Amino acid sequence: MMDGSRRSFLKIGGLSVLGLSGVRVWNVFAATQEAGHEAAAEAAGALQWAMVIDMKKCWDYQEKQPCTDCMTACHGIHNVPEIADPKREIKWLWTDLYQHAFPTEGHEYPPAEAKGKPFLLLCNHCSNPPCVRVCPTQATFKRPEDGVVMMDFHRCIGCRYCMAGCPYGSRSFNWQDPRPFIKELNMQFPTRTKGVVEKCNFCAERLAKNLYPACVEVCKAKALTFGNLGDPTSPVRELLKQHYTIRRKNELGTGPNVYYIV
Amino acid sequence: MKIYDANKIIPGLLILVGLFTFPFLYNIGGAAPAPKPELPKEQKTCVQSLAFMKAGHMQLLNDWRDQVVRQANRVYVGLDGKEFNPSLQNTCMECHTSKVKFCDQCHNYAGVTPYCWDCHIAPKENQ
């Protein structure tokens, strides 16, 4: 009798554990399916700001004179500190070589046009942003209103998971107080402080006033085009129709919203 | 009755009592004066009623922060339907032009040091 009851206790116990874990497994599958639906709904035409960059226009312009207007404007209005040490630098808008920016593009003999040329880089405001997934405080999030990947600096705890998550190096960490490294403060915009991560905000504060991002506005070569990817008549969609474009590390499935005309 | 070593114990006791009561005696009549934040001269009203601001300006700032950063909404409707740009640097400090003579007056008194100014830039006087 004693033996029998222990046996049946173990049987029932084992079954219940199996049953409970089954529910969990089911939940996981259900959740993935839902996420898939959401992504599909988003693709259907909601507002998603995007940028198309024509590097050739930029390089052609720079044949005559070197130009850093976009980066100067961006870093100026957002109080981005100028720190030379590459381990501590803060960057919202910067350049890197083709082979670094597009390491998985093509083969080891890229066209002379692109090889060794600087490409303008910024946060891609991805449709499926890994930084948002890993942030434990929702300090970084994808704004449903316009698809901007925003940072709420008030919530950032400086854990840097997002930096590990971002495959584009678009995020920088403040290892020190940035203020001594800001030449001229823009009194209209806050700085950041030691211990928070920061990145390009697609000029959310300018978009709110119906202005283009600062980099787009100041570019004399007209190499940057900004618009709503969800609107088939927008200038970015027009360019995407006319040209062959590439995105950084497309194959990762992050859905970057910055396109490069090649 | 005789106290042994009275010449040491009695001064000792006096010093002890003195030490313990010193903070109280020192502050007699000298209660810290109530703070006198300097109010804007040109404007008559704040973004909300005076009573609301006194009690709830920190909550209001939190709401502004969330509506701007998280809800992408940069319009705040305040007292009498007046519209404001919900911004600490660009709105509060436009009217309250001195952090030292306004915010700090109360905050020093209340012993609060909001960390907002680590990032938000205080008016020029503070640099």
Short mmCIF file of C-alpha atoms in Angstrom, two decimals:
data_model
loop_
_atom_site.label_atom_id
_atom_site.label_comp_id
_atom_site.label_asym_id
_atom_site.label_seq_id
_atom_site.Cartn_x
_atom_site.Cartn_y
_atom_site.Cartn_z
CA MET A 1 0.00 0.00 0.00
CA MET A 2 2.72 2.42 1.09
CA ASP A 3 4.77 1.56 -1.98
CA GLY A 4 1.78 1.94 -4.33
CA SER A 5 0.93 5.40 -3.12
CA ARG A 6 4.50 6.65 -3.49
CA ARG A 7 4.57 5.28 -7.01
CA SER A 8 1.34 6.96 -7.98
CA PHE A 9 2.44 10.18 -6.27
CA LEU A 10 5.59 10.24 -8.39
CA LYS A 11 3.60 9.46 -11.53
CA ILE A 12 1.10 12.22 -10.93
CA GLY A 13 3.88 14.62 -9.93
CA GLY A 14 5.83 13.86 -13.08
CA LEU A 15 2.78 14.32 -15.26
CA SER A 16 1.94 17.68 -13.70
CA VAL A 17 5.49 18.97 -14.24
CA LEU A 18 5.30 17.90 -17.86
CA GLY A 19 1.92 19.53 -18.23
CA LEU A 20 3.10 22.82 -16.71
CA SER A 21 6.20 23.01 -18.85
CA GLY A 22 4.05 22.19 -21.87
CA VAL A 23 2.03 25.34 -21.18
CA ARG A 24 5.21 27.38 -21.09
CA VAL A 25 6.46 25.95 -24.35
CA TRP A 26 3.08 26.63 -25.93
CA ASN A 27 3.22 30.24 -24.70
CA VAL A 28 6.61 30.76 -26.30
CA PHE A 29 5.35 29.55 -29.67
CA ALA A 30 2.19 31.62 -29.38
CA ALA A 31 4.27 34.72 -28.62
CA THR A 32 6.54 34.27 -31.63
CA GLN A 33 3.54 34.00 -33.89
CA GLU A 34 2.08 37.22 -32.53
CA ALA A 35 5.35 39.07 -33.05
CA GLY A 36 5.30 37.94 -36.66
CA HIS A 37 1.85 39.42 -37.14
CA GLU A 38 2.92 42.73 -35.66
CA ALA A 39 5.86 43.05 -38.00
CA ALA A 40 3.60 42.36 -40.95
CA ALA A 41 1.11 45.01 -39.82
CA GLU A 42 3.91 47.51 -39.48
CA ALA A 43 5.11 46.88 -43.01
CA ALA A 44 1.65 47.67 -44.34
CA GLY A 45 2.17 51.43 -44.55
CA ALA A 46 2.44 53.08 -41.12
CA LEU A 47 4.76 56.08 -40.76
CA GLN A 48 8.39 54.93 -40.74
CA TRP A 49 11.04 57.58 -41.21
CA ALA A 50 13.90 56.46 -43.41
CA MET A 51 16.95 57.87 -45.14
CA VAL A 52 18.57 57.27 -48.51
CA ILE A 53 22.24 58.22 -48.81
CA ASP A 54 23.85 58.81 -52.18
CA MET A 55 27.55 58.55 -51.35
CA LYS A 56 28.61 59.35 -54.91
CA LYS A 57 27.16 62.85 -54.60
CA CYS A 58 29.07 63.29 -51.35
CA TRP A 59 32.39 62.10 -52.80
CA ASP A 60 31.94 64.19 -55.97
CA TYR A 61 31.33 67.27 -53.85
CA GLN A 62 34.41 66.48 -51.78
CA GLU A 63 36.64 66.28 -54.87
CA LYS A 64 36.59 70.08 -54.70
CA GLN A 65 36.76 70.62 -50.94
CA PRO A 66 36.62 68.36 -47.90
CA CYS A 67 33.30 68.66 -46.07
CA THR A 68 32.07 67.59 -42.66
CA ASP A 69 29.00 69.83 -42.50
CA CYS A 70 26.53 67.07 -41.64
CA MET A 71 28.59 65.71 -38.77
CA THR A 72 29.42 69.17 -37.43
CA ALA A 73 25.75 70.19 -37.50
CA CYS A 74 24.54 66.97 -35.88
CA HIS A 75 27.10 66.90 -33.10
CA GLY A 76 26.77 70.65 -32.57
CA ILE A 77 23.03 70.81 -31.98
CA HIS A 78 22.95 67.66 -29.87
CA ASN A 79 25.86 68.58 -27.62
CA VAL A 80 27.86 65.52 -28.65
CA PRO A 81 31.30 65.70 -27.04
CA GLU A 82 34.43 65.56 -29.16
CA ILE A 83 36.65 62.89 -27.65
CA ALA A 84 39.65 61.75 -29.68
CA ASP A 85 40.30 58.44 -27.91
CA PRO A 86 38.48 55.85 -30.08
CA LYS A 87 37.71 53.76 -27.00
CA ARG A 88 35.82 56.64 -25.42
CA GLU A 89 34.56 58.59 -28.41
CA ILE A 90 30.88 59.46 -28.77
CA LYS A 91 29.42 59.32 -32.27
CA TRP A 92 25.96 59.94 -33.67
CA LEU A 93 26.99 60.49 -37.28
CA TRP A 94 30.38 59.34 -38.52
CA THR A 95 32.20 57.74 -41.44
CA ASP A 96 33.95 54.44 -41.94
CA LEU A 97 35.44 52.62 -44.91
CA TYR A 98 33.30 50.55 -47.27
CA GLN A 99 34.92 47.29 -46.20
CA HIS A 100 34.14 48.04 -42.53
CA ALA A 101 30.64 49.37 -43.05
CA PHE A 102 29.61 46.56 -45.43
CA PRO A 103 31.79 43.60 -44.40
CA THR A 104 29.35 41.05 -45.77
CA GLU A 105 28.64 42.83 -49.04
CA GLY A 106 30.05 41.06 -52.09
CA HIS A 107 33.58 39.69 -52.20
CA GLU A 108 37.14 40.72 -51.59
CA TYR A 109 37.49 42.56 -54.89
CA PRO A 110 34.95 45.39 -54.56
CA PRO A 111 34.66 47.97 -57.32
CA ALA A 112 37.29 50.72 -57.24
CA GLU A 113 34.41 53.17 -56.78
CA ALA A 114 33.64 51.88 -53.30
CA LYS A 115 36.86 50.32 -52.03
CA GLY A 116 38.61 52.43 -49.44
CA LYS A 117 35.94 55.12 -49.65
CA PRO A 118 34.30 56.57 -46.53
CA PHE A 119 30.60 55.88 -46.02
CA LEU A 120 28.38 58.04 -43.85
CA LEU A 121 27.01 56.00 -40.94
CA LEU A 122 24.36 56.55 -38.31
CA CYS A 123 21.74 54.63 -36.33
CA ASN A 124 19.67 52.62 -38.81
CA HIS A 125 16.42 53.02 -36.85
CA CYS A 126 15.78 49.37 -37.61
CA SER A 127 12.33 47.90 -38.11
CA ASN A 128 13.36 45.01 -35.90
CA PRO A 129 15.89 46.63 -33.58
CA PRO A 130 18.00 44.24 -31.49
CA CYS A 131 18.96 47.05 -29.08
CA VAL A 132 15.29 47.41 -28.11
CA ARG A 133 14.95 43.68 -27.50
CA VAL A 134 17.83 43.52 -25.08
CA CYS A 135 17.23 46.73 -23.11
CA PRO A 136 16.16 45.66 -19.61
CA THR A 137 14.51 49.00 -18.71
CA GLN A 138 12.86 49.91 -22.02
CA ALA A 139 15.09 52.95 -22.06
CA THR A 140 15.45 52.35 -25.76
CA PHE A 141 12.29 51.66 -27.67
CA LYS A 142 10.81 51.89 -31.13
CA ARG A 143 8.39 54.77 -31.28
CA PRO A 144 5.14 53.42 -32.76
CA GLU A 145 4.21 56.91 -34.02
CA ASP A 146 7.04 57.26 -36.52
CA GLY A 147 9.39 54.29 -36.21
CA VAL A 148 12.24 56.27 -34.67
CA VAL A 149 14.37 54.13 -32.36
CA MET A 150 14.38 56.47 -29.37
CA MET A 151 16.36 56.61 -26.20
CA ASP A 152 14.83 57.69 -22.93
CA PHE A 153 17.97 58.86 -21.17
CA HIS A 154 16.06 59.11 -17.94
CA ARG A 155 15.74 55.35 -17.84
CA CYS A 156 19.17 54.32 -19.10
CA ILE A 157 21.11 52.46 -16.42
CA GLY A 158 24.26 52.16 -18.51
CA CYS A 159 24.28 48.35 -18.73
CA ARG A 160 25.41 48.53 -22.40
CA TYR A 161 23.43 45.47 -23.51
CA CYS A 162 22.21 47.61 -26.40
CA MET A 163 25.78 48.23 -27.51
CA ALA A 164 26.37 44.50 -27.57
CA GLY A 165 23.08 44.04 -29.42
CA CYS A 166 23.63 46.66 -32.12
CA PRO A 167 25.51 45.17 -35.08
CA TYR A 168 26.31 48.63 -36.49
CA GLY A 169 28.30 50.23 -33.68
CA SER A 170 25.72 53.00 -33.59
CA ARG A 171 25.82 53.39 -29.84
CA SER A 172 28.40 55.05 -27.62
CA PHE A 173 28.88 54.91 -23.89
CA ASN A 174 29.77 57.91 -21.75
CA TRP A 175 32.80 56.75 -19.80
CA GLN A 176 33.20 60.22 -18.36
CA ASP A 177 31.37 63.49 -17.94
CA PRO A 178 30.95 64.70 -21.53
CA ARG A 179 30.59 68.40 -20.75
CA PRO A 180 34.29 69.34 -20.71
CA PHE A 181 34.53 67.96 -24.27
CA ILE A 182 31.73 70.06 -25.73
CA LYS A 183 33.19 73.16 -27.34
CA GLU A 184 30.02 75.19 -27.53
CA LEU A 185 26.89 74.17 -25.65
CA ASN A 186 23.56 74.31 -27.44
CA MET A 187 21.42 75.73 -24.64
CA GLN A 188 18.27 74.33 -26.29
CA PHE A 189 19.22 70.66 -25.90
CA PRO A 190 20.38 68.63 -22.89
CA THR A 191 23.79 67.01 -22.70
CA ARG A 192 24.19 63.49 -21.42
CA THR A 193 26.04 62.41 -18.32
CA LYS A 194 28.63 59.85 -17.27
CA GLY A 195 27.19 56.33 -17.34
CA VAL A 196 24.55 56.52 -20.08
CA VAL A 197 24.57 55.27 -23.64
CA GLU A 198 23.65 57.58 -26.51
CA LYS A 199 23.04 57.56 -30.26
CA CYS A 200 21.39 59.37 -33.17
CA ASN A 201 17.73 60.26 -32.48
CA PHE A 202 16.86 61.03 -36.14
CA CYS A 203 16.46 64.61 -34.85
CA ALA A 204 13.22 63.77 -33.03
CA GLU A 205 13.20 67.31 -31.61
CA ARG A 206 13.31 68.77 -35.15
CA LEU A 207 10.79 66.31 -36.61
CA ALA A 208 8.38 67.55 -33.94
CA LYS A 209 8.67 71.00 -35.55
CA ASN A 210 8.24 69.62 -39.07
CA LEU A 211 11.92 70.16 -39.86
CA TYR A 212 14.20 67.70 -41.61
CA PRO A 213 17.05 66.17 -39.63
CA ALA A 214 19.93 68.63 -39.38
CA CYS A 215 22.32 66.49 -41.49
CA VAL A 216 19.81 66.42 -44.36
CA GLU A 217 19.21 70.14 -44.15
CA VAL A 218 22.87 71.23 -44.19
CA CYS A 219 24.16 68.83 -46.87
CA LYS A 220 25.26 71.02 -49.80
CA ALA A 221 25.74 67.98 -52.04
CA LYS A 222 22.09 66.97 -51.48
CA ALA A 223 23.36 63.47 -50.81
CA LEU A 224 20.85 62.76 -48.02
CA THR A 225 17.14 62.20 -48.61
CA PHE A 226 14.67 61.80 -45.77
CA GLY A 227 11.06 60.67 -45.87
CA ASN A 228 8.33 58.22 -44.99
CA LEU A 229 9.07 54.70 -46.12
CA GLY A 230 5.41 53.80 -45.67
CA ASP A 231 4.28 56.34 -48.28
CA PRO A 232 4.79 55.06 -51.87
CA THR A 233 4.99 58.64 -53.17
CA SER A 234 7.62 59.84 -50.70
CA PRO A 235 11.03 60.98 -52.00
CA VAL A 236 12.78 58.02 -50.35
CA ARG A 237 10.47 55.54 -52.06
CA GLU A 238 11.03 57.37 -55.34
CA LEU A 239 14.80 56.95 -54.98
CA LEU A 240 14.47 53.31 -53.96
CA LYS A 241 12.45 52.73 -57.12
CA GLN A 242 14.99 54.42 -59.37
CA HIS A 243 18.24 53.04 -57.94
CA TYR A 244 19.80 49.85 -56.77
CA THR A 245 20.36 50.33 -53.04
CA ILE A 246 22.03 48.36 -50.26
CA ARG A 247 21.62 48.31 -46.50
CA ARG A 248 24.18 47.47 -43.85
CA LYS A 249 24.22 43.79 -42.85
CA ASN A 250 20.83 43.20 -44.42
CA GLU A 251 21.03 39.47 -43.76
CA LEU A 252 20.80 39.90 -39.99
CA GLY A 253 17.10 40.64 -40.29
CA THR A 254 17.24 43.88 -38.32
CA GLY A 255 15.47 45.75 -41.12
CA PRO A 256 17.69 48.85 -41.26
CA ASN A 257 15.95 52.00 -42.51
CA VAL A 258 19.02 53.72 -43.91
CA TYR A 259 19.66 52.87 -47.57
CA TYR A 260 22.77 53.48 -49.65
CA ILE A 261 22.70 54.10 -53.39
CA VAL A 262 25.62 52.32 -55.03
CA MET B 1 27.70 62.41 51.33
CA LYS B 2 30.93 62.49 49.47
CA ILE B 3 31.57 61.99 45.82
CA TYR B 4 34.93 60.53 45.12
CA ASP B 5 36.84 62.42 42.45
CA ALA B 6 34.14 65.11 42.34
CA ASN B 7 36.64 67.54 40.85
CA LYS B 8 36.79 65.33 37.75
CA ILE B 9 33.25 63.96 37.60
CA ILE B 10 31.31 67.20 37.90
CA PRO B 11 33.18 69.05 35.12
CA GLY B 12 32.91 65.85 33.09
CA LEU B 13 29.14 65.77 33.52
CA LEU B 14 28.90 69.46 32.64
CA ILE B 15 30.89 68.94 29.45
CA LEU B 16 28.68 65.98 28.54
CA VAL B 17 25.46 67.94 29.05
CA GLY B 18 26.95 70.85 27.14
CA LEU B 19 27.90 68.67 24.20
CA PHE B 20 24.49 67.06 23.97
CA THR B 21 22.47 70.24 24.23
CA PHE B 22 24.77 72.36 22.05
CA PRO B 23 22.92 71.71 18.77
CA PHE B 24 19.61 72.68 20.34
CA LEU B 25 20.93 75.75 22.14
CA TYR B 26 22.84 76.83 19.04
CA ASN B 27 19.68 76.85 16.93
CA ILE B 28 17.46 78.66 19.44
CA GLY B 29 15.59 81.43 17.67
CA GLY B 30 17.50 80.69 14.51
CA ALA B 31 15.01 78.53 12.62
CA ALA B 32 16.09 78.46 8.99
CA PRO B 33 14.13 81.19 7.19
CA ALA B 34 11.45 80.04 4.80
CA PRO B 35 12.76 80.06 1.25
CA LYS B 36 11.98 83.06 -0.92
CA PRO B 37 12.14 81.98 -4.54
CA GLU B 38 12.36 84.97 -6.85
CA LEU B 39 9.28 85.01 -9.08
CA PRO B 40 9.31 86.18 -12.70
CA LYS B 41 8.60 89.89 -13.07
CA GLU B 42 7.07 89.98 -16.55
CA GLN B 43 4.75 86.98 -16.25
CA LYS B 44 1.74 86.75 -13.98
CA THR B 45 0.95 83.03 -14.07
CA CYS B 46 2.77 79.74 -14.22
CA VAL B 47 1.82 76.84 -16.51
CA GLN B 48 -0.63 75.72 -13.84
CA SER B 49 -2.10 77.31 -10.72
CA LEU B 50 0.28 78.41 -7.99
CA ALA B 51 -1.00 75.77 -5.56
CA PHE B 52 -0.60 73.05 -8.19
CA MET B 53 2.96 74.15 -8.98
CA LYS B 54 4.02 74.35 -5.34
CA ALA B 55 2.86 70.83 -4.64
CA GLY B 56 3.18 69.12 -7.99
CA HIS B 57 5.91 70.65 -10.17
CA MET B 58 8.08 67.52 -9.89
CA GLN B 59 5.21 65.33 -11.04
CA LEU B 60 4.43 67.73 -13.86
CA LEU B 61 8.06 67.55 -15.01
CA ASN B 62 7.89 63.77 -15.03
CA ASP B 63 4.72 63.92 -17.13
CA TRP B 64 6.34 66.37 -19.55
CA ARG B 65 9.38 64.13 -19.84
CA ASP B 66 7.26 61.09 -20.66
CA GLN B 67 4.97 62.85 -23.11
CA VAL B 68 7.93 64.28 -25.05
CA VAL B 69 10.32 61.36 -25.00
CA ARG B 70 7.97 58.41 -25.00
CA GLN B 71 4.72 59.66 -26.58
CA ALA B 72 6.24 62.01 -29.17
CA ASN B 73 3.90 64.78 -28.03
CA ARG B 74 5.42 68.24 -27.65
CA VAL B 75 2.31 70.26 -26.87
CA TYR B 76 1.10 70.82 -23.31
CA VAL B 77 -2.17 72.57 -22.57
CA GLY B 78 -1.89 74.42 -19.26
CA LEU B 79 -3.79 77.01 -17.26
CA ASP B 80 -6.66 78.65 -19.21
CA GLY B 81 -6.01 76.48 -22.25
CA LYS B 82 -2.65 78.14 -22.96
CA GLU B 83 -0.26 75.94 -24.95
CA PHE B 84 3.32 75.31 -23.91
CA ASN B 85 6.29 73.43 -25.30
CA PRO B 86 6.80 70.87 -22.52
CA SER B 87 10.49 71.54 -21.97
CA LEU B 88 12.50 72.06 -18.80
CA GLN B 89 15.28 74.08 -20.42
CA ASN B 90 13.20 75.91 -23.01
CA THR B 91 10.01 76.63 -21.09
CA CYS B 92 10.38 76.54 -17.28
CA MET B 93 13.74 78.28 -17.44
CA GLU B 94 12.53 80.88 -19.97
CA CYS B 95 10.31 82.38 -17.28
CA HIS B 96 12.26 81.29 -14.23
CA THR B 97 15.51 82.64 -15.62
CA SER B 98 17.61 81.86 -12.57
CA LYS B 99 18.06 78.38 -11.18
CA VAL B 100 20.02 79.78 -8.22
CA LYS B 101 17.45 82.39 -7.23
CA PHE B 102 14.42 80.22 -7.90
CA CYS B 103 14.68 76.41 -7.90
CA ASP B 104 17.69 76.22 -5.58
CA GLN B 105 16.08 78.48 -2.97
CA CYS B 106 13.46 75.88 -2.14
CA HIS B 107 15.56 72.85 -2.88
CA ASN B 108 18.39 73.84 -0.56
CA TYR B 109 15.83 74.43 2.15
CA ALA B 110 14.11 71.09 1.53
CA GLY B 111 17.39 69.27 1.07
CA VAL B 112 16.63 67.93 -2.42
CA THR B 113 19.15 67.98 -5.26
CA PRO B 114 17.38 66.97 -8.47
CA TYR B 115 19.91 65.27 -10.76
CA CYS B 116 18.25 66.77 -13.81
CA TRP B 117 21.01 69.35 -14.16
CA ASP B 118 23.59 66.66 -14.85
CA CYS B 119 22.16 66.73 -18.37
CA HIS B 120 19.70 69.59 -18.68
CA ILE B 121 21.63 72.80 -19.04
CA ALA B 122 20.89 75.40 -16.38
CA PRO B 123 20.72 79.08 -17.40
CA LYS B 124 24.07 80.77 -18.13
CA GLU B 125 24.56 82.18 -14.61
CA ASN B 126 25.43 78.68 -13.39
CA GLN B 127 28.44 78.13 -15.64
#
